[in-house]
Amino acid sequence: MTLLTAFLQHAPVDSTLVETVKDDGNWIMHHIADKPILFIPPVHIGGVTIDMSISAKILMLIVSGFLMLIIFSLAAARNRKGRHPKGIGNFVEMMMVFVRDDIVIPSMGTGGVRFLPFFFTMFFFILFINFLGLVPGMSTGTSSVSVTAGLAIITFIMTQVYGIKHNGFAGYFKGLIPPGVPVFVLPVMIIIEFLGLLTKPFALAIRLFANMTAGHIVIYALIGLIFMLGYVAIPVSIAFSLFIYVLEILVAVLQAYIFTMLSALFIGMAIHQDH
Amino acid sequence: MLFISSDPHEKKDTLLSVEPGLLIWTIIIFFLLLLLLKKYAWGPLLKSLNEREQSIKDSVEKAEYLKQEAEKILAQNKALLAKADEDARKVIAEGKELAEKMRNEMISKTHDDTSRMISQAKSEIEREKIGALNTLKDEIANLAIQAAGKIIDENLDPAKQKKIIDGFINKIPQN
């Protein structure tokens, strides 16, 4: 029911809306798309105008950030007090141990421990944005390809920076090409490996974006059925929406896990190129 | 891609168009968050987590060590107990042997003493008997001399007479 009310908040039921729904599918886009909230003057860099206004999705990121700050600093304060963590401190610690033992260390080895704050931030940031998007009336930050591209670029930068830091500038790019490759294949290999560098973050961004958007679109489409078929469709629509909604909870956690794990894997591979 | 608007002027509504502003905001927010969380949350949380894990590891190791120590001490105690048992048994055996020896010695000594005492007593009796007999002989001789003197009168030489009587008495069997 909350879903439906949320939907109704966005779209008050009137005859024109029903007409729009029936005419084309753009109303879904309207709900998925970003909405400007606070105007900030655009920045001009080399003829390119960048709109820096705070939009709904940026607001969601900021809200997630504040929630994280509150929850995790609270957990830190709680855990500092007693020797035995309980409640929120215990839960946060359990999640941290999960990220450490099931994501970072299997992907990077024990050397990944010094990147833990980075991966904690990445995992919980994506998780919080995903979950906030499931709250009715809120927007999903990660269902914008710009946000996921931003996150993927962070991983890309970390990969290159730590790869170069560990292996040296020349060593890093040399190490990208597997050893023992015949000379005449080298030009092809260089192009492939260079493209591989770029496709990794690209895949990261698209995977997260697509997974987080798809569920929402399906829910909107299912609810749209009510407007197209009339009240007969209500039980089926709501049942299926609920199912997709529950599935989205799973996907929200899964995608945060996958994104963090792949980031850890890429950074780990850049540092230890010999495998 | 299905939902991408067909209207080319409506740029804002396309799903796959990257907005640089949103992208830059994401990166800025992420790194600000990383900085703040590292200082106020991950640092203290990881510290307490590591400290606790270390203390648990230490406790387990200590318990393991103590267990080994206890087992070692138990083994030592067992060995000591066995040795003490052995010693006790040896002491008892030695004691028994000694007691046996002493008993035998005492028995033989007592036996010797007794036989010596018996023989001493026997010889003493013999000597007393001889002395008594001698005294008796003298007595008898004197009595006989006195009787004979009274009978034969005074001209008899007592010394000569005593010699004759002694010879006579000696002829009498000892018992």
Coordinates of C-alpha atoms in Angstrom, one line a residue:
Chain A
M1 CA 0.0 0.0 0.0
T2 CA 2.8 2.4 0.8
L3 CA 4.0 1.9 -2.7
L4 CA 0.7 2.9 -4.1
T5 CA 0.4 6.0 -1.9
A6 CA 3.9 7.0 -2.9
F7 CA 3.0 6.6 -6.4
L8 CA -0.2 8.6 -5.9
Q9 CA 1.9 11.4 -4.3
H10 CA 3.9 11.6 -7.4
A11 CA 0.8 11.4 -9.7
P12 CA -2.5 12.5 -8.5
V13 CA -5.1 10.4 -10.3
D14 CA -7.0 12.5 -12.8
S15 CA -8.3 11.9 -16.2
T16 CA -5.5 13.6 -18.0
L17 CA -2.9 11.4 -16.3
V18 CA -4.7 8.3 -17.2
E19 CA -4.7 9.6 -20.8
T20 CA -1.0 10.3 -20.6
V21 CA -0.3 6.8 -19.2
K22 CA -2.3 5.3 -22.0
D23 CA -0.7 7.4 -24.7
D24 CA 3.0 6.8 -24.1
G25 CA 5.5 5.4 -21.6
N26 CA 7.2 8.6 -20.9
W27 CA 5.5 9.1 -17.6
I28 CA 7.7 6.4 -16.2
M29 CA 10.7 8.3 -17.4
H30 CA 9.3 11.3 -15.6
H31 CA 9.4 9.5 -12.3
I32 CA 12.8 7.9 -12.8
A33 CA 14.4 11.1 -14.0
D34 CA 16.2 13.7 -11.8
K35 CA 14.4 16.8 -10.6
P36 CA 16.2 20.0 -9.8
I37 CA 15.9 21.2 -6.2
L38 CA 18.4 23.9 -5.5
F39 CA 19.9 26.1 -8.2
I40 CA 23.6 26.6 -8.1
P41 CA 25.2 28.7 -10.9
P42 CA 26.7 26.5 -13.6
V43 CA 30.5 26.2 -13.9
H44 CA 32.1 26.9 -17.3
I45 CA 35.3 24.9 -18.1
G46 CA 36.7 25.3 -21.6
G47 CA 33.5 26.0 -23.2
V48 CA 31.6 23.2 -21.5
T49 CA 28.8 24.3 -19.2
I50 CA 28.4 22.1 -16.1
D51 CA 25.2 22.4 -14.3
M52 CA 26.0 22.2 -10.6
S53 CA 22.5 22.6 -9.3
I54 CA 21.5 20.3 -6.4
S55 CA 19.0 17.8 -7.9
A56 CA 16.8 15.2 -6.1
K57 CA 19.5 12.5 -6.6
I58 CA 22.2 14.6 -5.2
L59 CA 20.0 15.4 -2.3
M60 CA 19.6 11.6 -1.8
L61 CA 23.4 11.2 -1.8
I62 CA 23.7 13.9 0.8
V63 CA 21.0 12.4 2.9
S64 CA 22.7 9.0 2.7
G65 CA 26.0 10.7 3.7
F66 CA 24.4 12.3 6.7
L67 CA 22.7 9.0 7.7
M68 CA 26.0 7.2 7.5
L69 CA 27.8 9.8 9.5
I70 CA 25.2 9.7 12.2
I71 CA 24.8 5.9 12.3
F72 CA 28.5 5.0 12.1
S73 CA 29.8 7.7 14.5
L74 CA 27.1 6.6 16.9
A75 CA 28.3 3.0 16.5
A76 CA 31.9 4.0 17.0
A77 CA 31.0 5.9 20.2
R78 CA 29.0 2.9 21.5
N79 CA 31.8 0.5 20.7
R80 CA 34.4 2.6 22.4
K81 CA 32.5 2.6 25.6
G82 CA 32.0 -1.1 26.3
R83 CA 34.2 -4.1 25.7
H84 CA 31.3 -6.0 24.3
P85 CA 29.5 -4.3 21.4
K86 CA 25.7 -4.7 21.3
G87 CA 22.8 -3.2 19.4
I88 CA 23.8 -0.9 16.6
G89 CA 27.5 -1.1 17.3
N90 CA 27.3 -4.9 17.1
F91 CA 25.3 -4.7 13.8
V92 CA 27.7 -2.2 12.2
E93 CA 30.6 -4.3 13.3
M94 CA 29.1 -7.4 11.8
M95 CA 28.7 -5.6 8.5
M96 CA 32.2 -4.3 8.7
V97 CA 33.5 -7.8 9.3
F98 CA 31.5 -9.1 6.4
V99 CA 33.0 -6.4 4.1
R100 CA 36.5 -7.2 5.4
D101 CA 36.4 -11.0 5.5
D102 CA 34.0 -11.7 2.6
I103 CA 34.8 -8.9 0.1
V104 CA 38.2 -7.2 0.6
I105 CA 40.4 -10.0 1.9
P106 CA 39.2 -12.7 -0.6
S107 CA 39.7 -10.2 -3.5
M108 CA 42.9 -8.4 -2.5
G109 CA 44.5 -10.6 0.2
T110 CA 45.5 -9.3 3.6
G111 CA 47.2 -6.3 1.8
G112 CA 43.7 -4.9 1.3
V113 CA 43.3 -4.2 5.0
R114 CA 44.7 -0.7 4.5
F115 CA 42.0 0.1 1.9
L116 CA 39.3 -0.9 4.3
P117 CA 38.0 2.6 5.1
F118 CA 37.7 3.2 1.3
F119 CA 35.7 0.0 0.8
F120 CA 33.6 0.5 3.9
T121 CA 32.6 3.9 2.6
M122 CA 32.0 2.5 -0.9
F123 CA 29.9 -0.4 0.2
F124 CA 27.8 1.4 2.8
F125 CA 27.4 4.5 0.5
I126 CA 25.9 2.4 -2.3
L127 CA 23.9 0.3 0.2
F128 CA 22.4 3.5 1.8
I129 CA 21.6 5.1 -1.6
N130 CA 20.0 1.8 -2.8
F131 CA 17.9 1.5 0.4
L132 CA 16.9 5.1 0.5
G133 CA 15.6 4.7 -3.1
L134 CA 13.3 2.0 -1.8
V135 CA 11.7 4.3 0.7
P136 CA 8.5 5.5 -0.9
G137 CA 8.6 9.1 -2.1
M138 CA 12.4 9.1 -2.3
S139 CA 14.6 9.0 -5.4
T140 CA 17.2 6.3 -6.1
G141 CA 20.6 7.9 -6.5
T142 CA 22.1 4.8 -8.1
S143 CA 19.4 4.7 -10.8
S144 CA 21.2 7.5 -12.5
V145 CA 24.0 6.5 -14.7
S146 CA 25.8 9.8 -13.7
V147 CA 26.0 8.7 -10.1
T148 CA 27.2 5.2 -10.9
A149 CA 29.7 6.6 -13.4
G150 CA 31.0 8.8 -10.6
L151 CA 31.4 5.8 -8.3
A152 CA 33.0 3.8 -11.1
I153 CA 35.4 6.7 -11.9
I154 CA 36.5 6.7 -8.2
T155 CA 37.3 3.0 -8.5
F156 CA 39.1 3.6 -11.8
I157 CA 41.2 6.4 -10.3
M158 CA 42.0 4.3 -7.3
T159 CA 43.0 1.4 -9.6
Q160 CA 45.4 3.5 -11.7
V161 CA 46.8 5.5 -8.7
Y162 CA 47.6 2.4 -6.6
G163 CA 48.7 0.4 -9.6
I164 CA 51.2 3.1 -10.6
K165 CA 52.3 3.7 -7.0
H166 CA 53.1 0.0 -6.5
N167 CA 54.7 -0.9 -9.9
G168 CA 56.0 2.4 -11.1
F169 CA 54.6 4.2 -14.1
A170 CA 56.3 2.2 -16.8
G171 CA 56.1 -1.0 -14.8
Y172 CA 52.3 -0.7 -14.4
F173 CA 51.6 -0.3 -18.1
K174 CA 54.1 -3.0 -19.0
G175 CA 52.5 -5.3 -16.5
L176 CA 49.1 -4.8 -18.1
I177 CA 50.2 -7.0 -21.0
P178 CA 50.6 -10.6 -20.0
P179 CA 54.2 -11.9 -20.2
G180 CA 55.3 -14.1 -23.0
V181 CA 53.2 -12.5 -25.7
P182 CA 54.8 -12.7 -29.2
V183 CA 55.9 -9.3 -30.6
F184 CA 53.6 -9.3 -33.6
V185 CA 50.5 -9.6 -31.3
L186 CA 51.7 -6.7 -29.1
P187 CA 49.9 -3.9 -31.0
V188 CA 46.6 -5.8 -30.7
M189 CA 47.2 -6.6 -27.1
I190 CA 48.0 -3.0 -26.2
I191 CA 44.7 -1.9 -27.7
I192 CA 42.8 -4.7 -26.0
E193 CA 44.3 -4.1 -22.6
F194 CA 43.8 -0.4 -22.8
L195 CA 40.1 -1.0 -23.7
G196 CA 40.0 -3.4 -20.9
L197 CA 41.0 -0.7 -18.5
L198 CA 38.1 1.4 -19.6
T199 CA 35.5 -1.3 -19.9
K200 CA 35.9 -2.4 -16.3
P201 CA 34.6 0.8 -14.7
F202 CA 32.1 1.2 -17.6
A203 CA 30.7 -2.3 -16.7
L204 CA 30.6 -1.4 -13.0
A205 CA 28.6 1.8 -13.7
I206 CA 26.2 0.2 -16.1
R207 CA 25.6 -2.9 -13.9
L208 CA 24.8 -0.9 -10.8
F209 CA 22.7 1.6 -12.7
A210 CA 20.7 -1.0 -14.7
N211 CA 20.0 -3.2 -11.7
M212 CA 18.8 -0.3 -9.6
T213 CA 16.7 1.2 -12.4
A214 CA 15.1 -2.0 -13.7
G215 CA 13.2 -2.8 -10.6
H216 CA 11.8 0.7 -10.4
I217 CA 10.7 0.6 -14.0
V218 CA 9.0 -2.8 -13.5
I219 CA 7.2 -1.5 -10.5
Y220 CA 6.0 1.6 -12.3
A221 CA 5.0 -0.5 -15.3
L222 CA 3.0 -2.9 -13.1
I223 CA 1.2 0.0 -11.4
G224 CA 0.6 1.5 -14.8
L225 CA -1.4 -1.6 -15.7
I226 CA -4.0 -0.3 -13.2
F227 CA -4.5 2.8 -15.4
M228 CA -4.5 0.9 -18.6
L229 CA -6.7 -2.1 -17.6
G230 CA -8.9 -0.5 -14.9
Y231 CA -9.4 -1.7 -11.3
V232 CA -9.4 -5.4 -12.3
A233 CA -5.7 -5.2 -12.4
I234 CA -5.2 -4.0 -8.9
P235 CA -4.7 -7.3 -7.1
V236 CA -2.2 -8.6 -9.6
S237 CA -0.4 -5.3 -10.0
I238 CA 0.0 -4.9 -6.2
A239 CA 1.0 -8.5 -5.7
F240 CA 3.7 -8.3 -8.4
S241 CA 4.9 -4.9 -7.3
L242 CA 5.3 -6.2 -3.8
F243 CA 7.2 -9.1 -5.1
I244 CA 9.5 -6.9 -7.2
Y245 CA 9.9 -4.6 -4.2
V246 CA 11.1 -7.4 -2.0
L247 CA 13.4 -8.5 -4.9
E248 CA 14.8 -5.0 -5.0
I249 CA 15.8 -5.2 -1.4
L250 CA 17.9 -8.2 -2.3
V251 CA 19.2 -6.5 -5.4
A252 CA 20.1 -3.4 -3.3
V253 CA 22.4 -5.5 -1.0
L254 CA 23.7 -7.7 -3.8
Q255 CA 24.7 -4.8 -6.1
A256 CA 26.5 -3.0 -3.2
Y257 CA 28.3 -6.2 -2.6
I258 CA 29.2 -6.8 -6.3
F259 CA 30.3 -3.2 -6.9
T260 CA 32.6 -3.3 -3.8
M261 CA 33.9 -6.7 -4.5
L262 CA 34.8 -5.9 -8.2
S263 CA 36.4 -2.6 -7.1
A264 CA 38.5 -4.5 -4.6
L265 CA 39.4 -7.1 -7.3
F266 CA 40.4 -4.4 -9.8
I267 CA 42.5 -2.5 -7.3
G268 CA 44.0 -5.7 -6.1
M269 CA 44.8 -6.8 -9.6
A270 CA 46.4 -3.5 -10.4
I271 CA 48.7 -3.8 -7.3
H272 CA 49.6 -7.4 -7.8
Q273 CA 49.9 -7.7 -11.6
D274 CA 51.5 -11.1 -11.6
H275 CA 48.2 -13.0 -11.6
Chain B
M1 CA 16.9 2.3 -24.2
L2 CA 13.2 1.9 -24.8
F3 CA 12.4 4.7 -22.6
I4 CA 14.8 7.2 -24.0
S5 CA 12.8 10.1 -25.3
S6 CA 12.3 10.4 -29.0
D7 CA 12.3 14.1 -28.7
P8 CA 15.9 15.3 -29.3
H9 CA 15.3 18.6 -27.4
E10 CA 14.3 16.9 -24.2
K11 CA 17.8 16.0 -23.0
K12 CA 17.0 15.8 -19.3
D13 CA 14.8 12.8 -19.6
T14 CA 17.2 10.4 -21.3
L15 CA 18.3 7.5 -19.1
L16 CA 21.8 7.0 -20.3
S17 CA 22.9 10.5 -20.7
V18 CA 25.7 11.4 -18.2
E19 CA 25.2 14.7 -16.4
P20 CA 28.7 16.0 -15.5
G21 CA 27.3 18.0 -12.6
L22 CA 25.7 14.9 -11.0
L23 CA 28.9 12.9 -11.6
I24 CA 31.1 15.6 -10.0
W25 CA 28.8 15.9 -7.0
T26 CA 28.9 12.1 -6.6
I27 CA 32.7 12.2 -6.5
I28 CA 32.8 15.2 -4.2
I29 CA 30.3 13.7 -1.8
F30 CA 32.1 10.3 -1.8
F31 CA 35.4 11.7 -0.9
L32 CA 34.0 14.1 1.7
L33 CA 32.2 11.1 3.2
L34 CA 35.3 9.0 3.1
L35 CA 37.3 11.7 4.9
L36 CA 34.7 12.3 7.6
L37 CA 33.9 8.6 8.1
K38 CA 37.5 7.6 8.3
K39 CA 38.1 10.1 11.1
Y40 CA 34.9 9.7 13.1
A41 CA 33.7 6.2 12.3
W42 CA 36.0 3.7 10.6
G43 CA 39.1 4.7 12.5
P44 CA 37.6 4.2 16.0
L45 CA 35.5 1.2 14.9
L46 CA 38.4 -0.6 13.3
K47 CA 40.6 0.2 16.3
S48 CA 38.1 -1.3 18.7
L49 CA 37.5 -4.2 16.4
N50 CA 41.1 -5.0 16.0
E51 CA 41.8 -4.6 19.7
R52 CA 39.0 -7.0 20.6
E53 CA 40.1 -9.5 18.0
Q54 CA 43.6 -9.2 19.3
S55 CA 42.5 -9.7 22.9
I56 CA 40.4 -12.7 21.9
K57 CA 43.3 -14.2 20.0
D58 CA 45.6 -13.5 23.0
S59 CA 43.1 -15.1 25.4
V60 CA 42.8 -18.2 23.2
E61 CA 46.5 -18.5 22.9
K62 CA 47.0 -18.0 26.6
A63 CA 44.4 -20.6 27.4
E64 CA 46.1 -22.9 25.0
Y65 CA 49.5 -22.2 26.6
L66 CA 48.0 -22.7 30.1
K67 CA 46.4 -25.9 29.0
Q68 CA 49.7 -27.2 27.8
E69 CA 51.4 -26.1 31.0
A70 CA 48.8 -27.8 33.1
E71 CA 49.2 -31.0 31.0
K72 CA 53.0 -30.8 31.5
I73 CA 52.6 -30.3 35.3
L74 CA 50.1 -33.2 35.4
A75 CA 52.6 -35.4 33.6
Q76 CA 55.3 -34.3 36.0
N77 CA 53.1 -35.0 39.0
K78 CA 52.2 -38.4 37.6
A79 CA 55.9 -39.2 37.1
L80 CA 56.7 -37.9 40.6
L81 CA 53.9 -40.0 42.1
A82 CA 55.1 -43.1 40.3
K83 CA 58.6 -42.5 41.5
A84 CA 57.4 -41.9 45.1
D85 CA 55.4 -45.1 44.9
E86 CA 58.5 -47.0 43.7
D87 CA 60.6 -45.4 46.4
A88 CA 58.1 -46.3 49.1
R89 CA 58.0 -49.9 47.8
K90 CA 61.7 -50.1 47.9
V91 CA 61.9 -48.7 51.4
I92 CA 59.3 -51.1 52.6
A93 CA 61.2 -54.0 51.0
E94 CA 64.4 -52.8 52.5
G95 CA 62.8 -52.5 55.9
K96 CA 61.4 -55.9 55.6
E97 CA 64.7 -57.4 54.6
L98 CA 66.4 -55.5 57.5
A99 CA 63.8 -56.7 59.9
E100 CA 64.2 -60.2 58.8
K101 CA 68.0 -60.0 59.1
M102 CA 67.7 -58.5 62.5
R103 CA 65.3 -61.1 63.7
N104 CA 67.5 -63.8 62.5
E105 CA 70.5 -62.2 64.1
M106 CA 68.6 -61.8 67.3
I107 CA 67.4 -65.3 67.3
S108 CA 70.8 -66.7 66.7
K109 CA 72.3 -64.4 69.3
T110 CA 69.7 -65.3 71.8
H111 CA 70.3 -68.9 71.1
D112 CA 74.1 -68.5 71.6
D113 CA 73.5 -66.5 74.8
T114 CA 71.2 -69.1 76.1
S115 CA 73.5 -72.0 75.4
R116 CA 76.4 -70.0 76.8
M117 CA 74.4 -69.3 79.9
I118 CA 73.4 -72.9 80.2
S119 CA 76.9 -74.1 79.9
Q120 CA 78.1 -71.5 82.4
A121 CA 75.4 -72.5 84.8
K122 CA 76.4 -76.1 84.2
S123 CA 80.0 -75.5 84.9
E124 CA 79.1 -73.4 87.9
I125 CA 77.0 -76.2 89.2
E126 CA 79.8 -78.6 88.5
R127 CA 82.3 -76.4 90.4
E128 CA 79.9 -75.9 93.3
K129 CA 79.3 -79.6 93.3
I130 CA 83.1 -80.3 93.4
G131 CA 83.6 -77.7 96.1
A132 CA 80.7 -79.1 98.1
L133 CA 82.1 -82.6 97.7
N134 CA 85.5 -81.5 98.7
T135 CA 84.1 -79.8 101.8
L136 CA 82.1 -82.8 102.5
K137 CA 85.3 -85.0 102.1
D138 CA 87.2 -82.8 104.5
E139 CA 84.3 -82.9 106.9
I140 CA 84.0 -86.6 106.6
A141 CA 87.7 -87.1 106.9
N142 CA 87.9 -84.9 110.0
L143 CA 84.9 -86.6 111.5
A144 CA 86.5 -90.0 110.8
I145 CA 89.9 -88.9 112.2
Q146 CA 88.2 -87.5 115.3
A147 CA 86.2 -90.7 115.6
A148 CA 89.3 -92.9 114.9
G149 CA 91.4 -90.8 117.3
K150 CA 88.8 -91.3 120.0
I151 CA 88.8 -94.9 119.2
I152 CA 92.5 -95.6 118.8
D153 CA 93.6 -93.0 121.3
E154 CA 96.1 -90.3 121.2
N155 CA 99.3 -92.0 119.8
L156 CA 98.1 -91.9 116.4
D157 CA 99.7 -89.3 114.1
P158 CA 96.8 -87.1 112.8
A159 CA 98.6 -86.2 109.6
K160 CA 99.4 -89.8 108.8
Q161 CA 96.0 -90.9 109.6
K162 CA 94.4 -88.2 107.4
K163 CA 96.5 -89.4 104.5
I164 CA 95.2 -92.9 104.9
I165 CA 91.6 -91.7 105.2
D166 CA 91.9 -89.4 102.2
G167 CA 93.1 -92.4 100.2
F168 CA 90.2 -94.3 101.4
I169 CA 87.7 -91.6 100.6
N170 CA 89.1 -91.2 97.1
K171 CA 88.4 -94.8 96.5
I172 CA 84.7 -94.0 97.2
P173 CA 82.9 -93.4 93.8
Q174 CA 82.2 -89.7 93.1
N175 CA 78.5 -89.9 93.2

